[in-house]
Coordinates of C-alpha atoms in Angstrom, one line a residue:
M1290 CA -22.5 -34.0 -29.4
G1291 CA -21.9 -30.7 -26.7
G1292 CA -21.3 -27.7 -29.2
G1293 CA -24.7 -28.7 -30.7
V1294 CA -25.9 -28.6 -26.6
F1295 CA -24.6 -24.6 -26.4
V1296 CA -26.1 -23.7 -29.9
F1297 CA -29.6 -25.1 -29.1
L1298 CA -28.8 -23.5 -25.8
S1299 CA -28.8 -20.6 -26.6
Y1300 CA -31.6 -20.7 -29.3
I1301 CA -33.3 -21.2 -27.0
I1302 CA -32.4 -17.6 -25.1
K1303 CA -32.3 -16.3 -28.2
L1304 CA -36.4 -16.6 -28.1
N1305 CA -37.1 -16.4 -24.2
V1306 CA -34.4 -13.8 -23.5
P1307 CA -33.7 -11.8 -26.5
E1308 CA -32.1 -9.3 -24.7
Y1309 CA -30.1 -10.9 -22.5
Y1310 CA -29.0 -13.0 -26.2
Q1311 CA -26.3 -11.5 -27.0
K1312 CA -24.1 -12.1 -23.8
I1313 CA -25.1 -15.1 -22.7
E1314 CA -24.4 -15.9 -26.9
L1315 CA -20.8 -14.7 -26.9
A1316 CA -20.1 -16.8 -23.6
L1317 CA -21.9 -20.2 -24.8
S1318 CA -20.4 -19.8 -28.6
R1319 CA -16.6 -20.8 -26.9
F1320 CA -17.9 -23.7 -24.7
P1321 CA -16.9 -25.3 -27.6
V1322 CA -13.6 -24.4 -28.2
F1323 CA -13.3 -25.7 -24.5
F1324 CA -14.9 -29.3 -25.6
F1325 CA -12.4 -29.4 -28.6
G1326 CA -9.3 -28.5 -26.4
C1327 CA -10.2 -31.3 -23.5
F1328 CA -10.6 -33.9 -26.4
I1329 CA -7.8 -33.3 -28.3
A1330 CA -5.0 -32.2 -24.3
P1331 CA -5.3 -36.6 -24.1
E1332 CA -4.1 -37.0 -27.4
I1333 CA -1.0 -34.7 -27.4
K1334 CA 0.0 -36.1 -23.7
Q1335 CA 0.2 -39.3 -25.7
E1336 CA 2.3 -38.1 -27.9
R1337 CA 0.0 -39.0 -31.1
K1338 CA 0.5 -38.3 -34.5
V1339 CA -2.4 -36.0 -36.8
G1340 CA -2.5 -38.3 -40.0
F1341 CA -1.4 -36.6 -42.9
T1342 CA -4.2 -36.5 -44.8
Q1343 CA -6.6 -35.3 -41.5
K1344 CA -4.4 -32.7 -40.4
W1345 CA -4.3 -31.6 -43.8
L1346 CA -8.4 -31.9 -44.0
F1347 CA -8.9 -29.3 -41.2
Y1348 CA -6.4 -26.9 -42.7
G1349 CA -8.6 -27.3 -46.2
I1350 CA -11.0 -26.2 -43.1
T1351 CA -9.5 -23.4 -41.2
V1352 CA -8.9 -21.8 -44.9
F1353 CA -12.2 -22.6 -45.8
L1354 CA -13.8 -20.8 -42.6
I1355 CA -12.1 -18.2 -42.5
Y1356 CA -13.0 -16.7 -46.2
M1357 CA -16.6 -17.7 -45.7
T1358 CA -16.1 -15.2 -42.7
Y1359 CA -14.9 -12.3 -44.5
S1360 CA -17.3 -12.8 -46.7
F1361 CA -20.4 -13.3 -44.9
P1362 CA -18.8 -10.6 -42.0
Q1363 CA -23.1 -10.8 -40.8
G1364 CA -23.3 -14.2 -41.1
I1365 CA -22.8 -17.1 -43.0
W1366 CA -26.2 -17.3 -45.0
G1367 CA -27.7 -15.2 -42.9
I1368 CA -26.7 -17.2 -40.0
Y1369 CA -24.4 -14.6 -37.5
E1370 CA -24.5 -17.5 -35.3
L1371 CA -22.5 -19.6 -37.5
N1372 CA -19.9 -17.3 -38.0
R1373 CA -19.2 -17.1 -34.1
Y1374 CA -18.8 -20.4 -34.1
A1375 CA -16.8 -21.0 -37.0
Y1376 CA -14.3 -19.0 -34.8
G1377 CA -13.0 -21.4 -32.2
L1378 CA -12.2 -23.7 -35.7
I1379 CA -9.8 -21.8 -37.1
Q1380 CA -8.5 -20.8 -33.1
F1381 CA -7.7 -24.0 -33.4
G1382 CA -7.1 -24.4 -37.6
L1383 CA -4.4 -21.8 -36.9
L1384 CA -2.9 -22.7 -33.9
L1385 CA -1.6 -25.7 -36.0
I1386 CA -1.0 -23.8 -38.3
F1387 CA 1.3 -21.9 -36.2
S1388 CA 3.0 -25.0 -33.7
E1389 CA 3.5 -26.3 -37.0
I1390 CA 5.6 -23.4 -38.4
I1391 CA 7.5 -22.8 -35.1
S1392 CA 8.4 -26.4 -34.6
K1393 CA 10.5 -25.9 -37.6
I1394 CA 11.9 -23.2 -36.5
R1395 CA 13.7 -24.0 -33.4
F1396 CA 16.8 -21.5 -32.7
G1397 CA 16.9 -18.2 -33.4
I1398 CA 15.7 -15.4 -31.7
F1399 CA 11.7 -16.0 -32.7
Y1400 CA 11.3 -19.1 -31.2
K1401 CA 13.0 -18.0 -27.4
L1402 CA 9.9 -15.1 -27.6
I1403 CA 7.0 -17.2 -28.9
H1404 CA 8.9 -19.3 -26.0
W1405 CA 8.5 -16.8 -23.4
M1406 CA 5.4 -15.5 -24.6
G1407 CA 4.1 -19.2 -23.8
Q1408 CA 5.1 -18.9 -20.4
H1409 CA 4.1 -15.7 -20.1
S1410 CA 0.7 -16.1 -21.4
L1411 CA -1.8 -15.6 -18.7
E1412 CA 0.7 -13.2 -17.4
I1413 CA 0.0 -11.3 -20.3
Y1414 CA -3.2 -12.1 -20.8
L1415 CA -4.6 -10.4 -17.5
I1416 CA -2.6 -7.2 -17.9
H1417 CA -1.8 -6.1 -21.7
T1418 CA -5.9 -4.7 -21.8
Q1419 CA -4.8 -2.3 -18.8
I1420 CA -2.1 -1.2 -19.8
L1421 CA -4.0 -0.4 -23.1
T1422 CA -6.6 1.6 -21.8
V1423 CA -4.2 3.4 -19.7
C1424 CA -1.8 4.2 -22.3
T1425 CA -4.7 5.4 -25.0
R1426 CA -6.1 7.8 -21.8
H1427 CA -3.2 9.2 -21.6
F1428 CA 0.0 8.2 -23.1
L1429 CA -1.1 8.6 -26.8
P1430 CA -2.6 11.9 -26.4
V1431 CA 0.6 13.0 -25.4
L1432 CA 3.0 11.5 -28.4
K1433 CA -0.2 12.7 -30.7
E1434 CA 1.2 16.9 -29.2
L1435 CA 4.4 16.4 -29.5
H1436 CA 3.7 15.4 -33.4
I1437 CA 5.5 12.4 -33.1
P1438 CA 4.8 9.4 -36.6
H1439 CA 2.9 6.9 -37.0
S1440 CA 1.7 7.9 -32.9
N1441 CA -0.7 4.8 -33.4
I1442 CA 1.5 2.1 -34.3
V1443 CA 4.1 3.9 -31.3
N1444 CA 1.9 3.6 -28.7
D1445 CA 1.3 -0.2 -29.8
F1446 CA 4.3 -0.4 -29.5
I1447 CA 4.8 1.0 -26.0
V1448 CA 2.1 -1.3 -24.7
V1449 CA 2.9 -3.9 -26.2
L1450 CA 6.6 -3.7 -24.0
L1451 CA 5.0 -2.2 -20.8
S1452 CA 2.4 -5.2 -20.6
F1453 CA 6.3 -7.6 -21.4
G1454 CA 7.4 -6.2 -18.7
M1455 CA 4.8 -6.6 -16.1
A1456 CA 4.6 -10.0 -17.1
A1457 CA 7.6 -10.7 -16.2
V1458 CA 7.5 -8.4 -12.7
V1459 CA 4.4 -10.2 -11.8
K1460 CA 5.6 -14.0 -12.6
F1461 CA 8.9 -13.0 -11.2
L1462 CA 7.0 -11.9 -8.0
E1463 CA 5.1 -15.3 -8.6
A1464 CA 8.5 -17.2 -8.1
K1465 CA 9.7 -15.3 -5.3
I1466 CA 6.8 -15.9 -3.0
T1467 CA 6.4 -19.9 -4.0
E1468 CA 10.3 -20.5 -3.1
R1469 CA 9.6 -18.4 -0.2
N1470 CA 6.3 -20.4 1.1
K1471 CA 8.3 -23.1 -0.3
R1472 CA 11.5 -22.5 2.8
N1473 CA 8.4 -21.5 5.4
I1474 CA 10.2 -18.0 6.2
P1475 CA 7.6 -17.1 8.6
V1476 CA 6.4 -13.3 7.9
Q1477 CA 8.3 -11.1 10.6
M1478 CA 5.6 -9.7 13.3
R1479 CA 5.2 -6.8 15.3
K1480 CA 6.8 -7.0 18.8
N1481 CA 4.5 -5.0 21.3
P1482 CA 5.5 -4.8 24.8
D1483 CA 1.5 -5.6 25.6
E1484 CA -1.4 -6.0 23.6
Q1485 CA -2.8 -2.7 26.0
I1486 CA -0.3 -0.6 23.1
M1487 CA -1.5 -2.5 19.8
F1488 CA -4.8 -1.4 21.2
V1489 CA -3.7 2.0 21.7
R1490 CA -2.4 2.3 18.0
V1491 CA -5.2 0.6 15.8
L1492 CA -7.4 4.0 17.8
A1493 CA -4.9 6.6 16.9
V1494 CA -5.0 5.3 12.9
F1495 CA -8.3 5.2 13.7
M1496 CA -8.2 9.4 14.4
I1497 CA -6.0 10.2 12.1
V1498 CA -8.1 8.4 9.3
L1499 CA -11.2 10.5 10.7
C1500 CA -9.3 13.9 11.6
H1501 CA -9.0 13.8 7.1
I1502 CA -12.8 12.8 6.5
L1503 CA -12.8 16.4 8.5
Q1504 CA -10.9 18.5 7.3
F1505 CA -12.1 17.6 3.7
Y1506 CA -15.8 18.9 5.2
G1507 CA -13.7 21.8 7.4
N1508 CA -14.3 20.2 11.0
F1509 CA -12.8 22.0 13.2
L1510 CA -13.1 18.6 15.0
A1511 CA -10.2 17.7 12.6
Y1512 CA -7.8 19.4 14.6
W1513 CA -8.8 17.8 17.4
F1514 CA -9.0 14.1 15.9
N1515 CA -5.2 14.9 14.9
V1516 CA -3.4 14.1 18.2
G1517 CA -3.6 10.7 16.7
V1518 CA -0.6 11.3 15.0
E1519 CA 0.9 12.8 18.7
I1520 CA -0.5 9.1 20.1
F1521 CA 2.6 7.4 17.4
F1522 CA 5.6 9.3 18.4
I1523 CA 4.8 8.8 22.7
I1524 CA 4.7 5.0 20.9
S1525 CA 7.1 4.7 18.6
G1526 CA 8.9 6.7 21.8
L1527 CA 8.5 4.4 24.8
L1528 CA 8.5 1.4 22.7
Y1529 CA 12.8 2.0 22.0
G1530 CA 12.8 3.1 25.6
Q1531 CA 12.8 -0.6 26.7
K1532 CA 14.9 -1.3 24.0
D1533 CA 19.1 -1.7 24.6
I1534 CA 21.4 -0.3 20.9
P1535 CA 24.3 -2.1 21.7
D1536 CA 25.4 -0.7 17.3
P1537 CA 23.7 2.6 17.0
F1538 CA 25.1 2.8 13.2
M1539 CA 23.3 -0.4 12.6
W1540 CA 20.5 0.0 14.8
I1541 CA 19.8 3.1 13.0
C1542 CA 20.1 1.4 9.7
R1543 CA 17.6 -0.8 10.6
Q1544 CA 15.3 1.7 11.3
W1545 CA 16.0 3.9 8.4
R1546 CA 15.0 1.3 6.5
K1547 CA 11.8 -0.4 7.6
I1548 CA 10.5 2.8 6.9
L1549 CA 12.0 4.2 3.8
I1550 CA 11.2 1.2 2.2
P1551 CA 7.1 1.4 2.8
Y1552 CA 8.2 4.8 2.6
W1553 CA 9.7 5.0 -1.6
I1554 CA 7.8 2.4 -2.4
F1555 CA 4.4 4.7 -1.7
S1556 CA 6.3 7.8 -3.4
L1557 CA 7.0 6.2 -6.7
A1558 CA 3.4 4.5 -6.9
A1559 CA 1.7 8.6 -5.7
I1560 CA 4.1 10.0 -8.5
F1561 CA 2.6 7.6 -11.1
A1562 CA -0.7 8.3 -10.0
Y1563 CA -0.5 11.8 -9.8
Y1564 CA 1.3 11.8 -13.3
L1565 CA -2.2 10.4 -14.7
F1566 CA -4.7 11.9 -12.6
A1567 CA -3.5 15.7 -11.6
R1568 CA -0.4 16.2 -13.9
E1569 CA -0.5 19.5 -13.1
H1570 CA 1.5 18.9 -9.8
V1571 CA 4.3 16.5 -11.0
T1572 CA 8.0 18.5 -11.6
L1573 CA 10.9 16.8 -11.5
Y1574 CA 11.9 18.9 -8.6
G1575 CA 8.6 18.0 -6.7
C1576 CA 9.5 14.2 -7.5
V1577 CA 13.0 14.3 -6.4
G1578 CA 11.2 16.5 -3.4
I1579 CA 8.9 13.4 -2.4
L1580 CA 11.5 11.1 -2.9
L1581 CA 14.1 12.6 -0.2
A1582 CA 11.3 13.5 2.3
C1583 CA 11.2 16.9 1.7
R1584 CA 8.8 17.6 -0.2
R1585 CA 5.4 16.6 -0.8
F1586 CA 2.4 17.0 -3.5
P1587 CA 0.0 17.9 -2.7
G1588 CA -3.1 15.8 -0.1
L1589 CA -0.2 13.8 0.6
G1590 CA 0.8 16.9 2.9
H1591 CA 0.7 14.0 5.9
L1592 CA 4.1 12.6 4.7
W1593 CA 5.1 15.2 7.2
F1594 CA 5.5 12.8 9.6
I1595 CA 8.0 10.2 7.9
S1596 CA 11.3 13.1 7.6
Y1597 CA 10.2 13.7 11.9
I1598 CA 11.0 10.0 12.9
L1599 CA 13.7 9.2 11.1
F1600 CA 15.0 12.6 12.6
L1601 CA 13.7 10.8 15.6
Y1602 CA 15.8 7.6 15.0
L1603 CA 18.8 9.5 14.7
M1604 CA 18.5 10.9 17.9
T1605 CA 17.3 7.2 19.4
P1606 CA 21.3 6.2 21.1
L1607 CA 22.1 9.6 21.7
M1608 CA 18.4 9.9 23.8
Q1609 CA 19.9 6.0 26.1
W1610 CA 22.8 7.7 26.6
A1611 CA 21.7 10.6 27.6
Y1612 CA 19.2 8.8 30.0
D1613 CA 21.8 5.5 31.3
E1614 CA 24.5 8.7 32.0
Y1615 CA 22.4 10.8 33.6
F1616 CA 18.5 10.8 33.7
A1617 CA 18.9 7.3 35.3
K1618 CA 20.5 9.1 38.3
L1619 CA 17.6 12.6 38.7
S1620 CA 14.5 12.3 40.3
D1621 CA 11.0 12.0 39.0
N1622 CA 10.9 16.3 39.0
K1623 CA 14.4 16.6 38.1
A1624 CA 14.6 14.8 34.7
I1625 CA 11.0 16.7 34.1
I1626 CA 11.9 20.3 34.9
V1627 CA 15.4 18.9 32.4
I1628 CA 13.1 17.9 29.6
I1629 CA 11.1 21.2 30.0
I1630 CA 14.3 22.8 29.7
F1631 CA 15.4 20.9 26.7
T1632 CA 11.7 21.5 24.9
G1633 CA 12.5 25.8 25.5
V1634 CA 16.5 25.0 24.5
L1635 CA 14.9 23.0 21.2
R1636 CA 12.1 26.0 20.7
L1637 CA 15.3 29.1 20.9
L1638 CA 16.9 26.9 18.0
R1639 CA 14.0 26.7 16.0
Y1640 CA 13.0 30.4 16.6
Y1641 CA 17.3 30.9 15.3
G1642 CA 16.3 28.8 12.2
V1643 CA 18.9 26.0 13.6
E1644 CA 16.3 24.1 12.9
N1645 CA 12.8 23.5 12.0
Y1646 CA 11.0 20.6 13.7
E1647 CA 8.1 21.2 16.7
E1648 CA 9.4 20.6 19.3
S1649 CA 5.4 20.1 20.7
R1650 CA 5.4 17.0 18.4
L1651 CA 9.4 16.2 19.4
I1652 CA 8.5 16.2 23.0
C1653 CA 5.9 13.2 22.2
Y1654 CA 8.9 11.7 21.2
Y1655 CA 11.8 11.6 23.7
A1656 CA 8.8 12.3 26.4
G1657 CA 7.6 8.5 25.7
Y1658 CA 11.2 7.4 25.7
F1659 CA 11.2 8.0 28.7
L1660 CA 8.5 6.6 30.5
G1661 CA 9.2 4.0 28.5
R1662 CA 13.1 3.4 30.0
R1663 CA 12.4 4.5 33.4
Y1664 CA 9.0 2.5 34.0
W1665 CA 8.3 0.5 31.1
R1666 CA 10.7 -1.5 31.3
K1667 CA 10.5 -1.8 35.7
N1668 CA 7.3 -2.6 34.9
K1669 CA 7.4 -5.4 32.2
A1670 CA 10.4 -7.1 34.7
E1671 CA 8.8 -6.8 37.8
N1672 CA 4.9 -7.0 37.1
K1673 CA 4.0 -4.2 38.3
D1674 CA 4.8 -0.8 39.4
L1675 CA 2.9 1.8 41.3
S1676 CA 4.7 4.9 40.9
L1677 CA 4.2 4.5 36.7
E1678 CA 0.0 4.5 37.6
K1679 CA 0.1 7.2 40.1
L1680 CA 3.0 9.4 37.4
M1681 CA 0.4 8.4 34.5
T1682 CA -3.2 9.1 36.5
R1683 CA -1.5 12.8 37.0
I1684 CA -0.8 13.3 33.2
L1685 CA -4.1 12.3 32.5
F1686 CA -6.0 14.5 35.5
L1687 CA -3.4 17.6 33.7
A1688 CA -4.3 16.8 30.0
F1689 CA -8.2 17.3 31.3
I1690 CA -8.0 20.3 32.5
A1691 CA -5.5 21.9 29.8
T1692 CA -7.8 20.0 26.9
A1693 CA -11.2 21.7 29.0
F1694 CA -8.9 25.4 28.8
R1695 CA -8.3 24.5 25.2
G1696 CA -12.1 23.9 25.0
Y1697 CA -13.7 27.2 26.7
V1698 CA -10.8 29.6 24.8
Q1699 CA -11.8 28.2 21.1
Y1700 CA -15.6 28.5 21.5
N1701 CA -15.8 31.5 23.0
S1702 CA -13.5 33.1 20.6
L1703 CA -10.6 34.3 22.9
E1704 CA -7.7 33.3 21.1
D1705 CA -6.2 37.1 20.9
M1706 CA -7.0 37.9 24.4
I1707 CA -4.1 35.0 25.3
P1708 CA -0.7 36.6 24.9
Y1709 CA 1.5 33.0 23.4
W1710 CA -1.5 31.2 22.8
S1711 CA -0.2 29.4 19.1
E1712 CA 2.8 29.0 21.1
I1713 CA 0.8 26.9 23.8
I1714 CA -2.1 25.3 21.8
P1715 CA 0.7 22.8 20.4
F1716 CA 1.8 21.2 23.4
I1717 CA -1.7 21.6 24.7
H1718 CA -2.4 19.4 21.7
S1719 CA 0.8 17.4 23.1
L1720 CA 0.2 16.3 27.1
M1721 CA -3.5 15.6 25.5
G1722 CA -2.3 13.0 23.5
F1723 CA -0.3 11.5 26.4
G1724 CA -3.9 11.8 28.6
I1725 CA -5.6 10.2 25.4
F1726 CA -2.9 7.9 25.8
W1727 CA -3.1 7.0 28.6
L1728 CA -7.0 6.2 29.1
L1729 CA -7.0 4.1 25.9
Y1730 CA -4.3 2.1 27.5
Y1731 CA -6.3 1.7 30.6
I1732 CA -9.1 0.6 29.2
G1733 CA -7.2 -2.0 27.5
K1734 CA -6.8 -3.7 30.5
K1735 CA -10.1 -4.5 30.8
I1736 CA -10.3 -5.6 27.2
R1737 CA -10.0 -9.0 26.5
L1738 CA -8.2 -7.8 22.8
R1739 CA -7.2 -11.7 22.0
K1740 CA -10.8 -12.3 20.8
I1741 CA -10.9 -9.6 19.2
S1742 CA -9.0 -10.3 15.6
F1743 CA -9.3 -7.5 13.5
I1744 CA -7.0 -5.3 16.1
S1745 CA -4.3 -7.4 15.9
I1746 CA -4.3 -7.4 12.1
I1747 CA -5.0 -3.4 11.5
D1748 CA -1.9 -3.2 14.0
R1749 CA 0.1 -5.1 11.3
Y1750 CA -0.9 -2.5 8.7
S1751 CA -1.2 0.7 10.3
F1752 CA 2.1 2.4 9.1
E1753 CA 0.6 1.4 5.4
I1754 CA -2.6 2.6 5.9
Y1755 CA -0.8 5.6 7.3
L1756 CA 1.0 5.6 4.2
V1757 CA -1.9 5.3 1.2
H1758 CA -4.9 6.3 3.2
H1759 CA -4.5 10.2 3.2
I1760 CA -4.5 10.9 -0.7
F1761 CA -8.1 9.0 -1.6
I1762 CA -9.1 11.9 1.0
L1763 CA -7.3 15.0 0.4
G1764 CA -5.2 14.2 -3.0
A1765 CA -5.7 16.0 -5.9
G1766 CA -8.2 16.2 -8.9
R1767 CA -9.5 12.7 -9.6
L1768 CA -7.6 11.1 -6.4
N1769 CA -10.0 12.4 -4.4
C1770 CA -12.8 10.0 -3.5
M1771 CA -15.3 12.0 -1.6
K1772 CA -17.3 13.1 -3.8
I1773 CA -17.4 10.2 -6.5
F1774 CA -20.9 9.8 -5.4
S1775 CA -23.9 12.2 -3.7
W1776 CA -24.6 9.8 -0.9
N1777 CA -21.6 10.4 1.7
I1778 CA -22.1 6.7 3.3
A1779 CA -21.2 5.5 -0.9
N1780 CA -17.8 7.7 -0.7
Y1781 CA -16.6 5.8 2.7
V1782 CA -17.1 2.6 1.8
L1783 CA -15.1 3.3 -1.4
I1784 CA -12.8 4.7 0.8
I1785 CA -12.8 2.4 3.1
F1786 CA -12.0 0.0 -0.1
F1787 CA -9.7 1.7 -1.2
I1788 CA -7.4 1.9 2.1
V1789 CA -7.7 -1.7 2.9
V1790 CA -6.5 -2.7 -1.6
A1791 CA -3.6 -0.5 -1.3
S1792 CA -2.2 -0.8 2.6
G1793 CA -2.8 -3.9 1.4
L1794 CA -0.9 -4.3 -1.4
L1795 CA 1.3 -1.6 0.0
H1796 CA 2.3 -4.6 2.8
F1797 CA 2.7 -6.8 0.3
M1798 CA 4.9 -5.9 -1.9
I1799 CA 7.2 -4.5 1.5
Q1800 CA 7.2 -8.5 2.1
I1801 CA 8.7 -9.4 -1.3
F1802 CA 11.4 -6.9 -1.3
N1803 CA 12.3 -7.9 2.0
T1804 CA 11.7 -11.6 0.6
T1805 CA 14.0 -10.5 -2.5
H1806 CA 17.1 -9.8 -0.7
C1807 CA 16.5 -5.9 -2.5
T1808 CA 16.6 -4.3 0.7
V1809 CA 19.8 -1.8 2.0
F1810 CA 21.7 -1.4 5.0
F1811 CA 21.6 -5.9 5.6
N1812 CA 24.1 -5.8 8.6
K1813 CA 26.4 -9.9 8.5
E1814 CA 24.1 -11.4 10.7
E1815 CA 21.3 -10.9 9.2
K1816 CA 23.0 -11.2 5.0
Q1817 CA 23.6 -14.7 6.7
L1818 CA 20.9 -15.3 8.4
W1819 CA 19.0 -14.4 4.9
K1820 CA 21.5 -17.4 3.5
K1821 CA 20.1 -19.8 5.5
A1822 CA 16.9 -19.6 5.1

């Protein structure tokens, strides 16, 4: 009866809205199959067996319908709709026939394969079309260029293997997520000393994304908004300056793990994306280099940050020792003089090729570390430190003067008239980072940040956003999404969508990687905590 109702409904659509008939009728023709499944499911659940006569009668109808649809491809007796509705009965007939055959063969690899496919049927259905499209578009032409015999069959075989493999991965991740939810393991949230740091970090993320959008258009303001990276270094140094490191080796391992796991996951995804959409940039040497954080594909220039932050984490225990042994005894003026001298030594080392890290960026971290260890930690304990506000206000004033001077020089094109201008401007940029950091930190005190929920969300995903955003804005070839539409606003909305989805997926993969005990550098205490969880 249900099937008849839908047949009648499909004819009404055909008479009144013929342009939608083909699309809607295809969907409606599948509803009788659904109703038949709803009817037969209780029978199967109650283990009612189909009689011999009914079973073979149904098999005969199935064979007859197969013959009729094959003999009349344009429609049984000239009625195309009868073919569509015959497919449902044919599918059920073939399903019963295969079930009968499999029930007789309960051994061997074939039965195990069929059983496995049944367990992963939904995952295979959802994944196989995308894999088929990608392989047919990108892998099949390569097979034909290599003159591999039966390239179509080889391509189909690869599609099947990839579909099965991806279905197994999805099923595995689903099981791990379910297991984690049952154990109620909380996701570790980023711990900030105060909400103002969170506010500054979020605005730094917006600065970096805006910087690269402006860089795409060649706008000179891009290199002003690039100060967001310096703010990142300042925040990192300030946060770790407030912490004690009892075990330097394990601390470095944990910090490197926190950076490298997201970086490697993103790098593998980026290599795959470049292979599909910008293959001319993919080489074995480049792939190894990007995994080692020493080389980058065109369009992934922002990943220079990774090698810097790994180096700074390596030096942080040494900074703690130097501060506790020497800097803690110095006055503010003497400590600042020592920092300036140390920066000069780093510049000489880079000049003679001993190291290749720009000291104008390094100073943001270790000066931030000094501020965090001397002022923020004390301010957090005593809840008040007027010397911190005085010092940062002075830095803000110097940053304003230096930034105004920089703007005047660049606006009037006076760079060639000032000696060593190329050496001076990076430090002006870093000083501007300290000034903007304190200005935003002060503004954050005046805002009720707890009522702005999206700030905590963006802060939680800030590193993932930094990793993924660049490939959509300045990526090579078809990875660049800045010119997909003629209307720029549409491109911006699309990029924001891609950044949100990609950063969410990256964060999801990081959580799965951590919860499946696959992470390296676990210390003994962490392993015991995971086992107890």
